[in-house]
Amino acid sequence: MTKGWLRKPSQQGKQMDQQQGSQPSSSKIERKTVEKNRRNQMKNLYSHLLSLLDNYDPKIPLPDKIDEAINYIKRQETKVKMAQEEKERLMKSKRRSSGCSSASEARGSLKPPKMKIHETGSSLEVILKCGVDDQFIFCELIRILHEDNVDVITVNSSMVGDSMLHVVRGEVPLSSFEFGGTKVSERLKWFANKFVSDVEMESELLWDFDIGTTETWGLLDPALHQGLPPNPL
C-alpha cells in the first residue's frame, strides 16, 4: 500500500508546473519592455523639447530645462498673438485705405463745376454747370447776385446727363459799374478764378444767346464759398 502512494508524477503534471512557473516570468519581461519603451519615448520628447531652445546648458538639471522650454513656448505664443493682431490691424488699415482711394477716384472722376459769365452793358448772364450734389454753388451764386442788388429776371435750370445746367439772367444797377466793369462781375470772377480752365462748354449744352462778350470759364472750388470777398456796396 505504501509504495502505491509514492508514484512518480506524470508527464502532464510536469508540463503544467512548467507553464505555471513561466507565467510570472513572461509578465515581468512585458513590464520591463513597456517601461523601456516609455523611457525611450520620454527621452525623445525631452530631446525634441530641448531642441527648441537656442542655447541651453547641458549641465542644468532636467526640471530646470523643462521650465526653460515652457517659458520659451509661452514667449513664442505671445509673439504669435502679437503678430496676428498686427496683421489684423494692417488688413483693416489696408481696407480703409482702399475704401478712401476708391472714394477719391470716384470723386475725381466727376466733372468739376464750371461757370461762364456774359456781360453787355447792364445785362448780365451767368451759366453754371455743376453736379447734382453741388447745388450749394448755385445757391452761392444767387446770394452774390442778391448782395450786389442784381435784379434777377430769369432762372432756368435743367438736367443734362448727370449734371445740372443753370442759366441766370439779370440786370445790374448802374451804381455797380466801375472802370468799365461791374463789381458783381468781379466777385463772380473771383469766385471762379481759382482754377481757370480753357475748356468750352459743349455746343449742344449751350442755349442760343445773342449776348456776346469775352467768355470766362472757371472751375469752382467748393471751399471758396466760405471766403468770398465782402460786398463792396
Short mmCIF file of C-alpha atoms in Angstrom, two decimals:
data_model
loop_
_atom_site.label_atom_id
_atom_site.label_comp_id
_atom_site.label_asym_id
_atom_site.label_seq_id
_atom_site.Cartn_x
_atom_site.Cartn_y
_atom_site.Cartn_z
CA MET A 1 0.00 0.00 0.00
CA THR A 2 2.79 2.41 0.85
CA LYS A 3 4.54 2.00 -2.44
CA GLY A 4 1.35 2.79 -4.33
CA TRP A 5 1.09 6.24 -2.78
CA LEU A 6 4.62 7.20 -3.86
CA ARG A 7 4.05 7.07 -7.58
CA LYS A 8 6.10 9.43 -9.78
CA PRO A 9 4.32 12.49 -11.18
CA SER A 10 3.03 12.08 -14.70
CA GLN A 11 4.44 13.89 -17.73
CA GLN A 12 1.30 16.05 -17.97
CA GLY A 13 1.78 17.31 -14.45
CA LYS A 14 5.34 18.35 -15.19
CA GLN A 15 4.20 20.41 -18.16
CA MET A 16 1.56 22.21 -16.10
CA ASP A 17 4.11 23.05 -13.44
CA GLN A 18 6.47 24.47 -16.08
CA GLN A 19 3.71 26.63 -17.57
CA GLN A 20 2.72 28.00 -14.17
CA GLY A 21 6.33 28.83 -13.42
CA SER A 22 6.84 30.60 -16.74
CA GLN A 23 3.80 32.93 -16.45
CA PRO A 24 5.29 35.25 -13.84
CA SER A 25 8.50 35.44 -15.83
CA SER A 26 6.65 36.46 -19.06
CA SER A 27 4.67 39.20 -17.27
CA LYS A 28 7.86 40.58 -15.78
CA ILE A 29 9.51 40.74 -19.19
CA GLU A 30 6.50 42.53 -20.68
CA ARG A 31 6.54 45.12 -17.91
CA LYS A 32 10.22 45.75 -18.47
CA THR A 33 9.62 46.18 -22.20
CA VAL A 34 6.77 48.62 -21.64
CA GLU A 35 8.85 50.63 -19.18
CA LYS A 36 11.80 50.67 -21.54
CA ASN A 37 9.63 51.94 -24.39
CA ARG A 38 8.13 54.58 -22.14
CA ARG A 39 11.56 55.80 -21.08
CA ASN A 40 12.73 55.95 -24.67
CA GLN A 41 9.63 57.88 -25.66
CA MET A 42 10.11 60.38 -22.83
CA LYS A 43 13.76 60.71 -23.76
CA ASN A 44 12.80 61.56 -27.33
CA LEU A 45 10.20 64.05 -26.12
CA TYR A 46 12.72 65.75 -23.84
CA SER A 47 15.23 65.85 -26.67
CA HIS A 48 12.68 67.43 -29.02
CA LEU A 49 11.59 69.90 -26.35
CA LEU A 50 15.12 71.00 -25.56
CA SER A 51 15.90 71.33 -29.27
CA LEU A 52 13.54 74.33 -29.32
CA LEU A 53 15.95 76.27 -27.14
CA ASP A 54 18.65 78.22 -28.91
CA ASN A 55 21.19 77.79 -26.18
CA TYR A 56 20.98 75.74 -23.06
CA ASP A 57 23.48 74.34 -20.63
CA PRO A 58 23.53 70.52 -20.66
CA LYS A 59 24.64 70.63 -17.04
CA ILE A 60 21.35 72.21 -15.94
CA PRO A 61 19.06 69.74 -14.19
CA LEU A 62 16.26 68.34 -16.31
CA PRO A 63 13.42 70.05 -14.37
CA ASP A 64 15.08 73.42 -14.96
CA LYS A 65 15.45 72.63 -18.65
CA ILE A 66 11.76 71.80 -18.86
CA ASP A 67 10.84 75.07 -17.13
CA GLU A 68 13.03 76.98 -19.54
CA ALA A 69 11.42 75.25 -22.51
CA ILE A 70 7.94 76.04 -21.16
CA ASN A 71 8.84 79.71 -20.77
CA TYR A 72 10.21 79.74 -24.31
CA ILE A 73 6.98 78.28 -25.68
CA LYS A 74 4.95 80.90 -23.81
CA ARG A 75 7.10 83.69 -25.23
CA GLN A 76 6.61 82.31 -28.72
CA GLU A 77 2.85 82.15 -28.19
CA THR A 78 2.89 85.81 -27.15
CA LYS A 79 4.86 86.74 -30.27
CA VAL A 80 2.44 84.82 -32.50
CA LYS A 81 -0.53 86.56 -30.89
CA MET A 82 1.08 89.98 -31.36
CA ALA A 83 1.87 89.15 -34.98
CA GLN A 84 -1.74 88.14 -35.61
CA GLU A 85 -3.01 91.37 -34.05
CA GLU A 86 -0.58 93.39 -36.16
CA LYS A 87 -1.73 91.53 -39.27
CA GLU A 88 -5.38 92.29 -38.49
CA ARG A 89 -4.53 95.94 -37.88
CA LEU A 90 -2.70 96.19 -41.20
CA MET A 91 -5.56 94.46 -43.02
CA LYS A 92 -8.06 96.93 -41.55
CA SER A 93 -5.80 99.82 -42.47
CA LYS A 94 -5.47 98.45 -46.00
CA ARG A 95 -9.25 98.12 -46.34
CA ARG A 96 -9.75 101.68 -45.10
CA SER A 97 -7.06 102.94 -47.46
CA SER A 98 -8.63 101.04 -50.34
CA GLY A 99 -12.05 102.47 -49.49
CA CYS A 100 -10.70 106.01 -49.30
CA SER A 101 -8.80 105.52 -52.56
CA SER A 102 -11.92 104.24 -54.30
CA ALA A 103 -13.95 107.17 -52.97
CA SER A 104 -11.23 109.58 -54.06
CA GLU A 105 -11.06 108.05 -57.52
CA ALA A 106 -14.83 108.15 -57.84
CA ARG A 107 -14.86 111.76 -56.73
CA GLY A 108 -12.01 112.62 -59.09
CA SER A 109 -13.88 111.08 -62.00
CA LEU A 110 -16.74 113.56 -61.58
CA LYS A 111 -16.67 116.62 -63.79
CA PRO A 112 -15.78 119.79 -61.86
CA PRO A 113 -18.30 122.62 -61.73
CA LYS A 114 -17.93 125.33 -64.40
CA MET A 115 -19.19 128.88 -64.65
CA LYS A 116 -19.46 131.19 -67.65
CA ILE A 117 -20.09 134.93 -67.39
CA HIS A 118 -21.54 137.16 -70.16
CA GLU A 119 -21.78 140.95 -69.82
CA THR A 120 -23.28 143.52 -72.19
CA GLY A 121 -23.92 146.87 -70.66
CA SER A 122 -26.14 146.34 -67.67
CA SER A 123 -27.22 142.91 -68.85
CA LEU A 124 -25.61 140.01 -67.02
CA GLU A 125 -25.85 136.35 -67.85
CA VAL A 126 -24.27 133.55 -65.84
CA ILE A 127 -24.22 129.92 -66.97
CA LEU A 128 -23.38 127.41 -64.27
CA LYS A 129 -22.84 123.71 -64.84
CA CYS A 130 -22.37 121.58 -61.73
CA GLY A 131 -23.09 118.18 -60.29
CA VAL A 132 -26.37 117.29 -58.65
CA ASP A 133 -24.61 117.24 -55.27
CA ASP A 134 -23.06 120.70 -55.82
CA GLN A 135 -26.22 122.78 -55.65
CA PHE A 136 -24.75 124.90 -52.87
CA ILE A 137 -22.69 126.58 -55.63
CA PHE A 138 -25.88 127.71 -57.35
CA CYS A 139 -27.19 128.99 -54.03
CA GLU A 140 -23.93 130.89 -53.51
CA LEU A 141 -24.25 132.41 -56.98
CA ILE A 142 -27.76 133.67 -56.21
CA ARG A 143 -26.53 135.03 -52.87
CA ILE A 144 -23.78 137.05 -54.56
CA LEU A 145 -26.22 138.49 -57.09
CA HIS A 146 -28.64 139.38 -54.32
CA GLU A 147 -25.96 141.09 -52.23
CA ASP A 148 -24.93 143.19 -55.23
CA ASN A 149 -28.53 144.24 -55.87
CA VAL A 150 -28.71 142.48 -59.23
CA ASP A 151 -32.27 142.27 -60.48
CA VAL A 152 -32.60 138.58 -61.36
CA ILE A 153 -35.01 138.35 -64.29
CA THR A 154 -34.99 134.67 -65.21
CA VAL A 155 -33.51 131.48 -63.84
CA ASN A 156 -33.60 128.36 -65.99
CA SER A 157 -32.40 125.01 -64.65
CA SER A 158 -32.25 121.72 -66.49
CA MET A 159 -30.77 118.28 -66.04
CA VAL A 160 -28.07 117.43 -68.59
CA GLY A 161 -26.74 113.91 -68.15
CA ASP A 162 -25.50 113.67 -64.58
CA SER A 163 -25.11 117.45 -64.21
CA MET A 164 -27.33 120.46 -63.61
CA LEU A 165 -27.27 123.41 -66.00
CA HIS A 166 -28.35 126.76 -64.51
CA VAL A 167 -28.77 129.88 -66.64
CA VAL A 168 -29.31 133.12 -64.71
CA ARG A 169 -30.17 136.41 -66.42
CA GLY A 170 -30.27 139.71 -64.61
CA GLU A 171 -29.88 143.48 -64.76
CA VAL A 172 -27.00 145.14 -62.94
CA PRO A 173 -27.79 148.53 -61.34
CA LEU A 174 -25.87 151.50 -62.75
CA SER A 175 -24.37 152.16 -59.33
CA SER A 176 -22.41 148.92 -59.61
CA PHE A 177 -20.41 149.94 -62.71
CA GLU A 178 -16.77 150.61 -62.00
CA PHE A 179 -13.96 151.27 -64.51
CA GLY A 180 -15.76 149.65 -67.40
CA GLY A 181 -16.80 146.62 -65.40
CA THR A 182 -19.16 145.77 -62.59
CA LYS A 183 -18.44 144.89 -59.01
CA VAL A 184 -20.68 141.85 -59.17
CA SER A 185 -18.78 140.59 -62.20
CA GLU A 186 -15.52 140.90 -60.31
CA ARG A 187 -16.94 138.96 -57.39
CA LEU A 188 -18.20 136.23 -59.68
CA LYS A 189 -14.85 136.02 -61.45
CA TRP A 190 -13.09 135.85 -58.10
CA PHE A 191 -15.45 133.04 -57.19
CA ALA A 192 -14.47 131.17 -60.35
CA ASN A 193 -10.81 132.05 -60.95
CA LYS A 194 -9.04 129.70 -58.55
CA PHE A 195 -8.74 127.06 -61.25
CA VAL A 196 -9.07 128.75 -64.66
CA SER A 197 -10.00 126.39 -67.47
CA ASP A 198 -9.90 126.87 -71.21
CA VAL A 199 -12.41 124.09 -71.74
CA GLU A 200 -15.52 125.36 -73.53
CA MET A 201 -18.95 124.01 -72.73
CA GLU A 202 -20.18 121.57 -75.39
CA SER A 203 -22.19 123.32 -78.11
CA GLU A 204 -25.19 121.06 -77.63
CA LEU A 205 -25.39 122.12 -73.99
CA LEU A 206 -25.38 125.85 -74.76
CA TRP A 207 -28.55 127.78 -75.31
CA ASP A 208 -28.72 130.17 -78.26
CA PHE A 209 -27.87 133.51 -76.64
CA ASP A 210 -27.21 136.71 -78.58
CA ILE A 211 -25.22 138.28 -75.77
CA GLY A 212 -21.55 138.20 -76.77
CA THR A 213 -18.60 139.15 -74.61
CA THR A 214 -15.32 137.68 -73.52
CA GLU A 215 -16.09 134.26 -72.08
CA THR A 216 -14.59 133.29 -68.77
CA TRP A 217 -14.69 129.70 -67.59
CA GLY A 218 -13.58 128.66 -64.16
CA LEU A 219 -13.52 125.52 -62.09
CA LEU A 220 -15.37 126.26 -58.92
CA ASP A 221 -13.67 125.35 -55.68
CA PRO A 222 -16.38 124.36 -53.13
CA ALA A 223 -14.25 125.90 -50.38
CA LEU A 224 -14.41 129.35 -51.95
CA HIS A 225 -17.97 129.98 -50.82
CA GLN A 226 -16.61 130.32 -47.29
CA GLY A 227 -14.09 133.02 -48.27
CA LEU A 228 -15.83 135.35 -50.72
CA PRO A 229 -14.80 139.00 -50.51
CA PRO A 230 -17.35 141.17 -48.72
CA ASN A 231 -19.95 143.04 -50.67
CA PRO A 232 -18.33 146.38 -51.60
CA LEU A 233 -21.68 148.16 -51.66
#
